[in-house]
Amino acid sequence: MDDQYLVTTDGPAHLSPDGRAQVADIRRQADEAVDAGLPYDQLDARLHDLADQFKAAIVADLQTQAEHPHGGRDEERVRTDGDKPG
């Protein structure tokens, strides 16, 4: 199995500690599946299932961590005269 998964975001993104733990658990399960000596068709099915779990974990965690820059405004305005931007 030779898959690559790419996620693009509109800014910096990271996984939470829970998200990283999920990815580590999926990686551990993949290692166990490879070491189990399963027939190819069963191993292939298991790895595809784990790949789907990986994608779901990444998307779910990045979405829960998403925060629009500037508090939801399109741009951030800063005034240096002490007044609030209008």
JSON list of C-alpha atoms in Angstrom, two decimals:
[
{"chain": "A", "resi": 1, "resn": "MET", "atom": "CA", "xyz": [0.00, 0.00, 0.00]},
{"chain": "A", "resi": 2, "resn": "ASP", "atom": "CA", "xyz": [1.49, 3.27, -1.08]},
{"chain": "A", "resi": 3, "resn": "ASP", "atom": "CA", "xyz": [-0.84, 6.13, -0.23]},
{"chain": "A", "resi": 4, "resn": "GLN", "atom": "CA", "xyz": [-0.21, 9.76, 0.45]},
{"chain": "A", "resi": 5, "resn": "TYR", "atom": "CA", "xyz": [-2.67, 12.10, 2.15]},
{"chain": "A", "resi": 6, "resn": "LEU", "atom": "CA", "xyz": [-2.41, 15.87, 1.80]},
{"chain": "A", "resi": 7, "resn": "VAL", "atom": "CA", "xyz": [-4.39, 18.46, 3.70]},
{"chain": "A", "resi": 8, "resn": "THR", "atom": "CA", "xyz": [-4.25, 22.14, 2.84]},
{"chain": "A", "resi": 9, "resn": "THR", "atom": "CA", "xyz": [-5.32, 24.83, 5.28]},
{"chain": "A", "resi": 10, "resn": "ASP", "atom": "CA", "xyz": [-5.72, 28.56, 5.02]},
{"chain": "A", "resi": 11, "resn": "GLY", "atom": "CA", "xyz": [-3.11, 29.13, 7.69]},
{"chain": "A", "resi": 12, "resn": "PRO", "atom": "CA", "xyz": [-1.00, 27.44, 10.33]},
{"chain": "A", "resi": 13, "resn": "ALA", "atom": "CA", "xyz": [-2.52, 24.21, 11.57]},
{"chain": "A", "resi": 14, "resn": "HIS", "atom": "CA", "xyz": [-1.61, 21.58, 14.10]},
{"chain": "A", "resi": 15, "resn": "LEU", "atom": "CA", "xyz": [-3.03, 18.54, 15.78]},
{"chain": "A", "resi": 16, "resn": "SER", "atom": "CA", "xyz": [-4.08, 18.62, 19.40]},
{"chain": "A", "resi": 17, "resn": "PRO", "atom": "CA", "xyz": [-2.52, 16.17, 21.85]},
{"chain": "A", "resi": 18, "resn": "ASP", "atom": "CA", "xyz": [-5.63, 14.00, 21.41]},
{"chain": "A", "resi": 19, "resn": "GLY", "atom": "CA", "xyz": [-5.22, 14.09, 17.63]},
{"chain": "A", "resi": 20, "resn": "ARG", "atom": "CA", "xyz": [-1.57, 13.11, 17.89]},
{"chain": "A", "resi": 21, "resn": "ALA", "atom": "CA", "xyz": [-2.53, 10.26, 20.23]},
{"chain": "A", "resi": 22, "resn": "GLN", "atom": "CA", "xyz": [-5.10, 9.01, 17.70]},
{"chain": "A", "resi": 23, "resn": "VAL", "atom": "CA", "xyz": [-2.50, 9.05, 14.93]},
{"chain": "A", "resi": 24, "resn": "ALA", "atom": "CA", "xyz": [-0.02, 7.18, 17.15]},
{"chain": "A", "resi": 25, "resn": "ASP", "atom": "CA", "xyz": [-2.66, 4.56, 17.93]},
{"chain": "A", "resi": 26, "resn": "ILE", "atom": "CA", "xyz": [-3.46, 4.10, 14.24]},
{"chain": "A", "resi": 27, "resn": "ARG", "atom": "CA", "xyz": [0.27, 3.76, 13.49]},
{"chain": "A", "resi": 28, "resn": "ARG", "atom": "CA", "xyz": [0.57, 1.12, 16.24]},
{"chain": "A", "resi": 29, "resn": "GLN", "atom": "CA", "xyz": [-2.40, -0.79, 14.79]},
{"chain": "A", "resi": 30, "resn": "ALA", "atom": "CA", "xyz": [-0.82, -0.69, 11.32]},
{"chain": "A", "resi": 31, "resn": "ASP", "atom": "CA", "xyz": [2.46, -2.07, 12.70]},
{"chain": "A", "resi": 32, "resn": "GLU", "atom": "CA", "xyz": [0.56, -4.84, 14.47]},
{"chain": "A", "resi": 33, "resn": "ALA", "atom": "CA", "xyz": [-1.37, -5.70, 11.30]},
{"chain": "A", "resi": 34, "resn": "VAL", "atom": "CA", "xyz": [1.85, -5.95, 9.29]},
{"chain": "A", "resi": 35, "resn": "ASP", "atom": "CA", "xyz": [3.49, -8.13, 11.96]},
{"chain": "A", "resi": 36, "resn": "ALA", "atom": "CA", "xyz": [0.44, -10.41, 12.30]},
{"chain": "A", "resi": 37, "resn": "GLY", "atom": "CA", "xyz": [1.23, -12.40, 9.16]},
{"chain": "A", "resi": 38, "resn": "LEU", "atom": "CA", "xyz": [-2.23, -11.91, 7.68]},
{"chain": "A", "resi": 39, "resn": "PRO", "atom": "CA", "xyz": [-2.97, -13.08, 4.15]},
{"chain": "A", "resi": 40, "resn": "TYR", "atom": "CA", "xyz": [-2.49, -10.26, 1.64]},
{"chain": "A", "resi": 41, "resn": "ASP", "atom": "CA", "xyz": [-6.20, -9.61, 1.05]},
{"chain": "A", "resi": 42, "resn": "GLN", "atom": "CA", "xyz": [-6.88, -9.30, 4.80]},
{"chain": "A", "resi": 43, "resn": "LEU", "atom": "CA", "xyz": [-3.82, -7.12, 5.38]},
{"chain": "A", "resi": 44, "resn": "ASP", "atom": "CA", "xyz": [-4.78, -4.90, 2.44]},
{"chain": "A", "resi": 45, "resn": "ALA", "atom": "CA", "xyz": [-8.33, -4.49, 3.77]},
{"chain": "A", "resi": 46, "resn": "ARG", "atom": "CA", "xyz": [-7.05, -3.72, 7.29]},
{"chain": "A", "resi": 47, "resn": "LEU", "atom": "CA", "xyz": [-4.55, -1.13, 6.07]},
{"chain": "A", "resi": 48, "resn": "HIS", "atom": "CA", "xyz": [-7.20, 0.56, 3.92]},
{"chain": "A", "resi": 49, "resn": "ASP", "atom": "CA", "xyz": [-9.49, 0.71, 6.96]},
{"chain": "A", "resi": 50, "resn": "LEU", "atom": "CA", "xyz": [-6.70, 2.25, 9.03]},
{"chain": "A", "resi": 51, "resn": "ALA", "atom": "CA", "xyz": [-5.99, 4.76, 6.25]},
{"chain": "A", "resi": 52, "resn": "ASP", "atom": "CA", "xyz": [-9.65, 5.82, 6.36]},
{"chain": "A", "resi": 53, "resn": "GLN", "atom": "CA", "xyz": [-9.44, 6.15, 10.15]},
{"chain": "A", "resi": 54, "resn": "PHE", "atom": "CA", "xyz": [-6.27, 8.24, 9.78]},
{"chain": "A", "resi": 55, "resn": "LYS", "atom": "CA", "xyz": [-7.92, 10.63, 7.32]},
{"chain": "A", "resi": 56, "resn": "ALA", "atom": "CA", "xyz": [-11.00, 10.97, 9.53]},
{"chain": "A", "resi": 57, "resn": "ALA", "atom": "CA", "xyz": [-8.88, 11.65, 12.62]},
{"chain": "A", "resi": 58, "resn": "ILE", "atom": "CA", "xyz": [-6.85, 14.34, 10.84]},
{"chain": "A", "resi": 59, "resn": "VAL", "atom": "CA", "xyz": [-9.86, 16.11, 9.36]},
{"chain": "A", "resi": 60, "resn": "ALA", "atom": "CA", "xyz": [-11.85, 15.98, 12.60]},
{"chain": "A", "resi": 61, "resn": "ASP", "atom": "CA", "xyz": [-8.98, 17.26, 14.74]},
{"chain": "A", "resi": 62, "resn": "LEU", "atom": "CA", "xyz": [-7.94, 20.04, 12.38]},
{"chain": "A", "resi": 63, "resn": "GLN", "atom": "CA", "xyz": [-11.54, 21.19, 12.17]},
{"chain": "A", "resi": 64, "resn": "THR", "atom": "CA", "xyz": [-11.91, 21.29, 15.94]},
{"chain": "A", "resi": 65, "resn": "GLN", "atom": "CA", "xyz": [-8.65, 23.24, 16.20]},
{"chain": "A", "resi": 66, "resn": "ALA", "atom": "CA", "xyz": [-9.54, 25.67, 13.40]},
{"chain": "A", "resi": 67, "resn": "GLU", "atom": "CA", "xyz": [-9.72, 29.29, 14.37]},
{"chain": "A", "resi": 68, "resn": "HIS", "atom": "CA", "xyz": [-10.29, 32.08, 11.90]},
{"chain": "A", "resi": 69, "resn": "PRO", "atom": "CA", "xyz": [-7.51, 34.64, 12.02]},
{"chain": "A", "resi": 70, "resn": "HIS", "atom": "CA", "xyz": [-8.42, 38.04, 13.45]},
{"chain": "A", "resi": 71, "resn": "GLY", "atom": "CA", "xyz": [-11.39, 36.69, 15.41]},
{"chain": "A", "resi": 72, "resn": "GLY", "atom": "CA", "xyz": [-13.50, 36.06, 12.31]},
{"chain": "A", "resi": 73, "resn": "ARG", "atom": "CA", "xyz": [-12.92, 39.44, 10.68]},
{"chain": "A", "resi": 74, "resn": "ASP", "atom": "CA", "xyz": [-11.48, 39.64, 7.19]},
{"chain": "A", "resi": 75, "resn": "GLU", "atom": "CA", "xyz": [-8.58, 41.74, 8.33]},
{"chain": "A", "resi": 76, "resn": "GLU", "atom": "CA", "xyz": [-7.03, 43.09, 11.49]},
{"chain": "A", "resi": 77, "resn": "ARG", "atom": "CA", "xyz": [-6.78, 46.83, 11.86]},
{"chain": "A", "resi": 78, "resn": "VAL", "atom": "CA", "xyz": [-4.61, 48.43, 14.50]},
{"chain": "A", "resi": 79, "resn": "ARG", "atom": "CA", "xyz": [-4.66, 52.11, 15.34]},
{"chain": "A", "resi": 80, "resn": "THR", "atom": "CA", "xyz": [-1.76, 53.72, 17.10]},
{"chain": "A", "resi": 81, "resn": "ASP", "atom": "CA", "xyz": [-3.68, 56.79, 18.34]},
{"chain": "A", "resi": 82, "resn": "GLY", "atom": "CA", "xyz": [-5.45, 54.87, 21.12]},
{"chain": "A", "resi": 83, "resn": "ASP", "atom": "CA", "xyz": [-8.90, 54.88, 19.51]},
{"chain": "A", "resi": 84, "resn": "LYS", "atom": "CA", "xyz": [-10.62, 51.66, 18.54]},
{"chain": "A", "resi": 85, "resn": "PRO", "atom": "CA", "xyz": [-10.62, 50.93, 14.81]},
{"chain": "A", "resi": 86, "resn": "GLY", "atom": "CA", "xyz": [-13.87, 51.76, 13.05]}
]
